[in-house]
Coordinates of C-alpha atoms and ligand atoms in Angstrom, one line a residue:
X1 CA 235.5 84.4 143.0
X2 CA 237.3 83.9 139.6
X3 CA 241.1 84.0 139.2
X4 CA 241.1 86.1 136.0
X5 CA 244.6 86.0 135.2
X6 CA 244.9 88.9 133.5
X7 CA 243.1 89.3 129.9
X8 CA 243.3 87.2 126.7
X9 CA 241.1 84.0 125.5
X10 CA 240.1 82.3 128.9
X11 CA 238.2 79.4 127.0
X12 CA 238.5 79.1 123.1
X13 CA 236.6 76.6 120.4
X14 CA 238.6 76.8 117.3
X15 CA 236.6 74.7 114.0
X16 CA 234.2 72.8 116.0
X17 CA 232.6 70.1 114.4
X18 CA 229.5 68.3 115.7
X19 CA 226.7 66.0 114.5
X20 CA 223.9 63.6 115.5
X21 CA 223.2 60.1 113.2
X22 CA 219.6 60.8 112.6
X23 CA 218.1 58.1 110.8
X24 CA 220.2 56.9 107.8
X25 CA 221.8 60.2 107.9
X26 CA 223.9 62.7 110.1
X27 CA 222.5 65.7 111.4
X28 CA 225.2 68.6 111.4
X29 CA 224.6 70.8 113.9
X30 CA 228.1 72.6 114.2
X31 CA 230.0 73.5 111.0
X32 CA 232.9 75.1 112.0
X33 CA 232.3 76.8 114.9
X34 CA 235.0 79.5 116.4
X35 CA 234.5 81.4 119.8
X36 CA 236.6 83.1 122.0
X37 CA 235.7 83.7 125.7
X38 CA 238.1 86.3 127.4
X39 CA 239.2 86.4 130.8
X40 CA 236.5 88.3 132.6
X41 CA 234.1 88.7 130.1
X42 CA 230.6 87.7 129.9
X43 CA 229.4 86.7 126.6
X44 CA 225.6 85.8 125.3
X45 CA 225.0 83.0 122.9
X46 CA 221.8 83.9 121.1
X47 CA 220.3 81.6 118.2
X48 CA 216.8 79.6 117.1
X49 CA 215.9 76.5 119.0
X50 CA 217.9 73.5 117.7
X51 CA 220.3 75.6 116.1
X52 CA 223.0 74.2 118.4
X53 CA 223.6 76.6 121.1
X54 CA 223.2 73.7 124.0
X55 CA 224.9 71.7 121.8
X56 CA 227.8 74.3 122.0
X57 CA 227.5 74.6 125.3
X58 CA 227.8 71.3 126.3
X59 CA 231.5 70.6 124.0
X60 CA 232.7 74.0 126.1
X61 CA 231.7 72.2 129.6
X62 CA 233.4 68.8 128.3
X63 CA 229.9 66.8 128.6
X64 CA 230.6 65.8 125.2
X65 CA 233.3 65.5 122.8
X66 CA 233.4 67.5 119.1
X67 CA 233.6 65.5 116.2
X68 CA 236.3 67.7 114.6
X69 CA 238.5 70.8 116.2
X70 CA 239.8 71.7 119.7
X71 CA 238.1 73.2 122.7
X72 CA 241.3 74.7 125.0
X73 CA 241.5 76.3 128.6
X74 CA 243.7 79.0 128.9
X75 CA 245.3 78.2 126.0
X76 CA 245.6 74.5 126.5
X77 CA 243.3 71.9 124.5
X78 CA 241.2 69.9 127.0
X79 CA 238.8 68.2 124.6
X80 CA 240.6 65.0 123.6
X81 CA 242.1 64.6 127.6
X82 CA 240.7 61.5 129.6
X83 CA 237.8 61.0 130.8
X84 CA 239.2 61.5 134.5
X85 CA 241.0 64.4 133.5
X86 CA 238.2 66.0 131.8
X87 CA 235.8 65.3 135.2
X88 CA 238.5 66.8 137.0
X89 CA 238.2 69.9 135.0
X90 CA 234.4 70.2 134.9
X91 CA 235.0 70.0 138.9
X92 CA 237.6 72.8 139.3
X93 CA 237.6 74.9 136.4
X94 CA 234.0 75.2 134.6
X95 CA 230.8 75.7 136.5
X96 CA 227.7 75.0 134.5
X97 CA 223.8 75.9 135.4
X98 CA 221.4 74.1 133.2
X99 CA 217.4 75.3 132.6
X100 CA 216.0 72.3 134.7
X101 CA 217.8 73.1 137.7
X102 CA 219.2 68.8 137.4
X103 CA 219.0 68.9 141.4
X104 CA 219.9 65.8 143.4
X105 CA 216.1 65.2 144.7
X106 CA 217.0 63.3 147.7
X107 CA 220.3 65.4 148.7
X108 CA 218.9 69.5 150.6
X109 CA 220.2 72.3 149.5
X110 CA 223.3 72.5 151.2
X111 CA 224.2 69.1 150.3
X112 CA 223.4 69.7 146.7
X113 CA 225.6 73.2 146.9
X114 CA 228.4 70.5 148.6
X115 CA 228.1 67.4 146.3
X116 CA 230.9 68.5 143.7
X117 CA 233.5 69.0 147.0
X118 CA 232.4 65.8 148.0
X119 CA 233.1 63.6 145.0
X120 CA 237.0 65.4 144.8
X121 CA 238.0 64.2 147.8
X122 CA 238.7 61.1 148.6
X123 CA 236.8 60.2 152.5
X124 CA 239.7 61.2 154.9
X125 CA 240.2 64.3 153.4
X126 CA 236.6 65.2 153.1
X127 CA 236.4 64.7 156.9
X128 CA 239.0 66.8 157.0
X129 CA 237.9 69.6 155.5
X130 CA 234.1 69.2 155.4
X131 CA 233.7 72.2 158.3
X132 CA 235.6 74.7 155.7
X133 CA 233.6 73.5 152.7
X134 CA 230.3 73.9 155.0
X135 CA 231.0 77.6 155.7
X136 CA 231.8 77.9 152.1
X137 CA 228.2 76.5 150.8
X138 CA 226.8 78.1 153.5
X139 CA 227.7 81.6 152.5
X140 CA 227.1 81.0 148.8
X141 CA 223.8 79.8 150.0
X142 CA 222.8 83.2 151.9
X143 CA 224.6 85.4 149.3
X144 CA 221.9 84.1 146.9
X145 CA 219.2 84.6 149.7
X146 CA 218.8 80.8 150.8
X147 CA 220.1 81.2 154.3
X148 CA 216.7 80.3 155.7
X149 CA 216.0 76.9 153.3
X150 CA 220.1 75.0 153.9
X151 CA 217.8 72.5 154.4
X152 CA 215.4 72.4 152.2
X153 CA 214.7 69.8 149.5
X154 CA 214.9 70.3 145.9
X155 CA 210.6 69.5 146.1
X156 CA 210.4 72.0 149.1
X157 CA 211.7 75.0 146.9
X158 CA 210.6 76.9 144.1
X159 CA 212.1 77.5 140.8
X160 CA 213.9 80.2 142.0
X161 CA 215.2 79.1 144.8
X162 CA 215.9 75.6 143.2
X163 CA 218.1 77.3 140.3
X164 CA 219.9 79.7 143.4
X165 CA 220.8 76.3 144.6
X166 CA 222.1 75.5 141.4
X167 CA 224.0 78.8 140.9
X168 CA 225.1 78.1 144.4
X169 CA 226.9 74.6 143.2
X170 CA 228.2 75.5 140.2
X171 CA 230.0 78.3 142.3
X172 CA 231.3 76.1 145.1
X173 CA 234.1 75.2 143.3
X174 CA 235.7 78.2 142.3
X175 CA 235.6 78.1 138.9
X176 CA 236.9 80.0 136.3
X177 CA 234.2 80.1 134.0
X178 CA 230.2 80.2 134.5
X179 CA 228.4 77.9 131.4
X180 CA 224.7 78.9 131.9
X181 CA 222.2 77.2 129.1
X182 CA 218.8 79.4 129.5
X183 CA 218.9 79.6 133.1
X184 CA 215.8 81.6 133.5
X185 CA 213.8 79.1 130.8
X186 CA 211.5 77.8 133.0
X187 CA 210.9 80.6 135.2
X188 CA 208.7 83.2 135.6
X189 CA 209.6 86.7 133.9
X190 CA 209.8 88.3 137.6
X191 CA 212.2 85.3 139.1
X192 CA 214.2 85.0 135.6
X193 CA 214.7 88.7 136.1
X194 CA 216.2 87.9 140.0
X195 CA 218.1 85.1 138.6
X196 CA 219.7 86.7 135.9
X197 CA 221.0 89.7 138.0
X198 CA 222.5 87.6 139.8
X199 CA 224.6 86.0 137.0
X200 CA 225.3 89.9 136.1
X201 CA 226.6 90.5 139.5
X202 CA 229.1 87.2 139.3
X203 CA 230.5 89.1 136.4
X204 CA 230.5 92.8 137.4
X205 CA 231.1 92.4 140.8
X206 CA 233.4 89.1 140.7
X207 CA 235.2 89.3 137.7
X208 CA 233.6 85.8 136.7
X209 CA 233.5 84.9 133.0
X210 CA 230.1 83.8 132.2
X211 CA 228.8 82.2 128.6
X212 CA 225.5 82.6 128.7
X213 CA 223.4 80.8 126.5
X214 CA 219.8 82.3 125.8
X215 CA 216.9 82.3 122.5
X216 CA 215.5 85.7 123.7
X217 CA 217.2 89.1 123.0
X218 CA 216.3 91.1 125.7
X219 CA 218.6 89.0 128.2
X220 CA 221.4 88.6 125.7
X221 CA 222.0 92.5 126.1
X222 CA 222.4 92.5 129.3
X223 CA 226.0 90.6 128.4
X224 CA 228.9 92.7 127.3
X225 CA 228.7 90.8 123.5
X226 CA 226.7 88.3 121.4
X227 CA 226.8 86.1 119.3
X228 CA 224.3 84.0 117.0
X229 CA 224.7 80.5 115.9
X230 CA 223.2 80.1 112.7
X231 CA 223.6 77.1 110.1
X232 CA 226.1 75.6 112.7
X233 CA 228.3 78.9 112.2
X234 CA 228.9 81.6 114.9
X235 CA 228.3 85.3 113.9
X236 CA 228.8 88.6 116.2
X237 CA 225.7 90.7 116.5
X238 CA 226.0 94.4 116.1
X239 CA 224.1 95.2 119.4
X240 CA 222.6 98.4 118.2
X241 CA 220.9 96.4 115.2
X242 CA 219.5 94.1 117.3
Ligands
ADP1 P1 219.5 74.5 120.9 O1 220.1 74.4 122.3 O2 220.0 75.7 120.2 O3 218.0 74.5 120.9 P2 220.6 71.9 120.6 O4 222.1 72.1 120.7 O5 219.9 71.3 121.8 O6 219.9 73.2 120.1 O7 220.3 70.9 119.4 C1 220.7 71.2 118.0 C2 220.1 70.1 117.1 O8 220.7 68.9 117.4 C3 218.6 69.9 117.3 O9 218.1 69.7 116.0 C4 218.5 68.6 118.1 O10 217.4 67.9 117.8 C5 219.8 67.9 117.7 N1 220.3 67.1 118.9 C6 220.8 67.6 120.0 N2 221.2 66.6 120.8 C7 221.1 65.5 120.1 C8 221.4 64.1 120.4 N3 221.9 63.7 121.6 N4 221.1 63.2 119.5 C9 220.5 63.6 118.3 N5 220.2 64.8 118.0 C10 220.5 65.8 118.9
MG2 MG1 219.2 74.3 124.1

C-alpha cells in the first residue's frame, strides 16, 4: 500500500513553532518541537488534552502552517510550498483520519472513499478512469468489511463503520504516511478495539507508516514507539516505564 523506499526519516518536524492569539496574549502551544517519522514505522503521540498533539498533527498533514521551523517529506521541506502544492500533497502523499469521522453527509460511502480521486482530476480524465478508481474503493471498502453498505450514507452507518469509511478514503490515494488524531475517540471500547487493528495491520501487513495520535496509554503501546508532548516539547517514553 505504501512505497517505503527503504528506511530513514519518511516525514520530519525539525523546531516547530506554534501559537494561538488568545486574548491580548499568545498561547504557545509548540516550543520547539522535533520528530522523526521513519519509513515504515508506526509511531504513537501520547500527551494531556490541549497539550498540542492535534495541533502537531495538523502542521505534519499541512492543514496549517508553523509559526517557526520546517516540516519536510522525504527530506524535502513542504511547509512553506503553495497552497496548491501543499493540497496536492495532502492528496497523494499523507492520508489523515480524524476522531469525528468529517464525512461528506450527503456523498455514500463509496463516494466518500472516491471524493479525494475525484477532486485530482480534472473531468475528462476522471471519466476516464473512474471504473479503475471504483474497483479500487470498492476493495478498500470490503477489506475494511463494508462490502454490503457501498451505499450507504454517512447517517445510515455506525461509528464504526463511518470511521472504516474514513480509513477507507484516507487510503484511496496511496499514501505514504497514515496521520490518525484519536481515531477510536468517539467509539465504543469494543469498536475502537476493531478500528485500531486495523491501523496495526496497515502497518504490519502493509508497510504503511502511521503517526498515531492518542491521550490513553493502553493504545499508544500497541505502536512500535512513543512519544509525549509536554510543555510544547516532544519527549520519548521508555515503554517499560509506562
Ligand atoms: P490536543 O490535541 O493535545 O488536545 P490541541 O492541539 O487541540 O491539543 O490544542 C492545544 C492548545 O491550543 C489548546 O489549549 C487549545 O485550546 C489551543 N488551540 C488549538 N487550536 C486553536 C485555535 N485554532 N485557536 C486558538 N487556540 C487553539
Ligand atoms: Mg486533539
Amino acid at each position: 500500500m505504501s512505497e517505503s523506499h527503504g528506511r530513514g526519516p519518511l516525514l520530519s518536524v525539525h523546531g516547530i513553532r506554534k501559537g494561538y492569539r488568545s486574548g491580548g496574549g499568545t498561547l504557545d502551544v509548540l516550543r520547539g518541537v522535533d520528530f522523526t517519522l521513519d519509513a515504515g514505522d508506526f509511531v504513537a503521540v501520547v500527551g494531556q488534552s490541549g497539550s498540542g498533539k492535534s495541533t502537531l498533527l495538523h502542521l505534519m498533514g499541512l492543514l496549517d502552517v508553523p509559526d517557526a521551523g520546517e516540516v519536510r517529506l522525504a527530506g524535502s521541506r513542504i511547509d512553506h510550498l503553495p497552497a496548491a502544492r501543499r493540497d496536492r500533497l495532502r492528496n497523494t502523499a499523507i492520508g489523515m483520519v480524524f476522531q469525528a469521522y468529517h464525512l461528506l453527509p450527503e456523498l455514500t460511502a463509496l463516494e466518500n472513499v472516491l471524493a479525494p480521486l475525484m477532486v485530482r482530476h480534472g473531468v475528462l480524465e476522471w471519466l476516464r478512469t473512474s471504473a479503475a478508481a471504483r474497483d479500487t474503493a470498492r476493495s478498500l471498502l470490503d477489506r475494511f468489511g463494508l462490502g454490503e453498505r457501498l451505499r450507504h450514507k454517512p447517517r445510515q452507518l455506525s461509528g464504526g463503520e463511518m470511521q472504516r469509511v474514513a480509513i477507507a478514503r484516507a487510503l484511496v490515494t496511496r499514501p505514504q504516511v497514515l496521520l490518525a488524531d484519536e481515531p477510536t475517540g468517539n467509539l465504543d471500547e469494543a469498536t475502537g478495539a476493531g478500528i485500531l487493528d486495523a491501523i496495526c495491520e496497515l502497518n504490519r501487513r502493509d508497510g504503511l507508516s502511521i503517526v498515531l495520535v492518542t491521550h490513553d496509554a493502553s493504545i499508544a503501546h500497541r505502536a512500535n514507539r512513543i512519544v509525549r508532548l509536554a510543555a510544547g516539547r516532544v519527549e520519548q517514553v521508555d515503554p517499560s516505564a509506562e
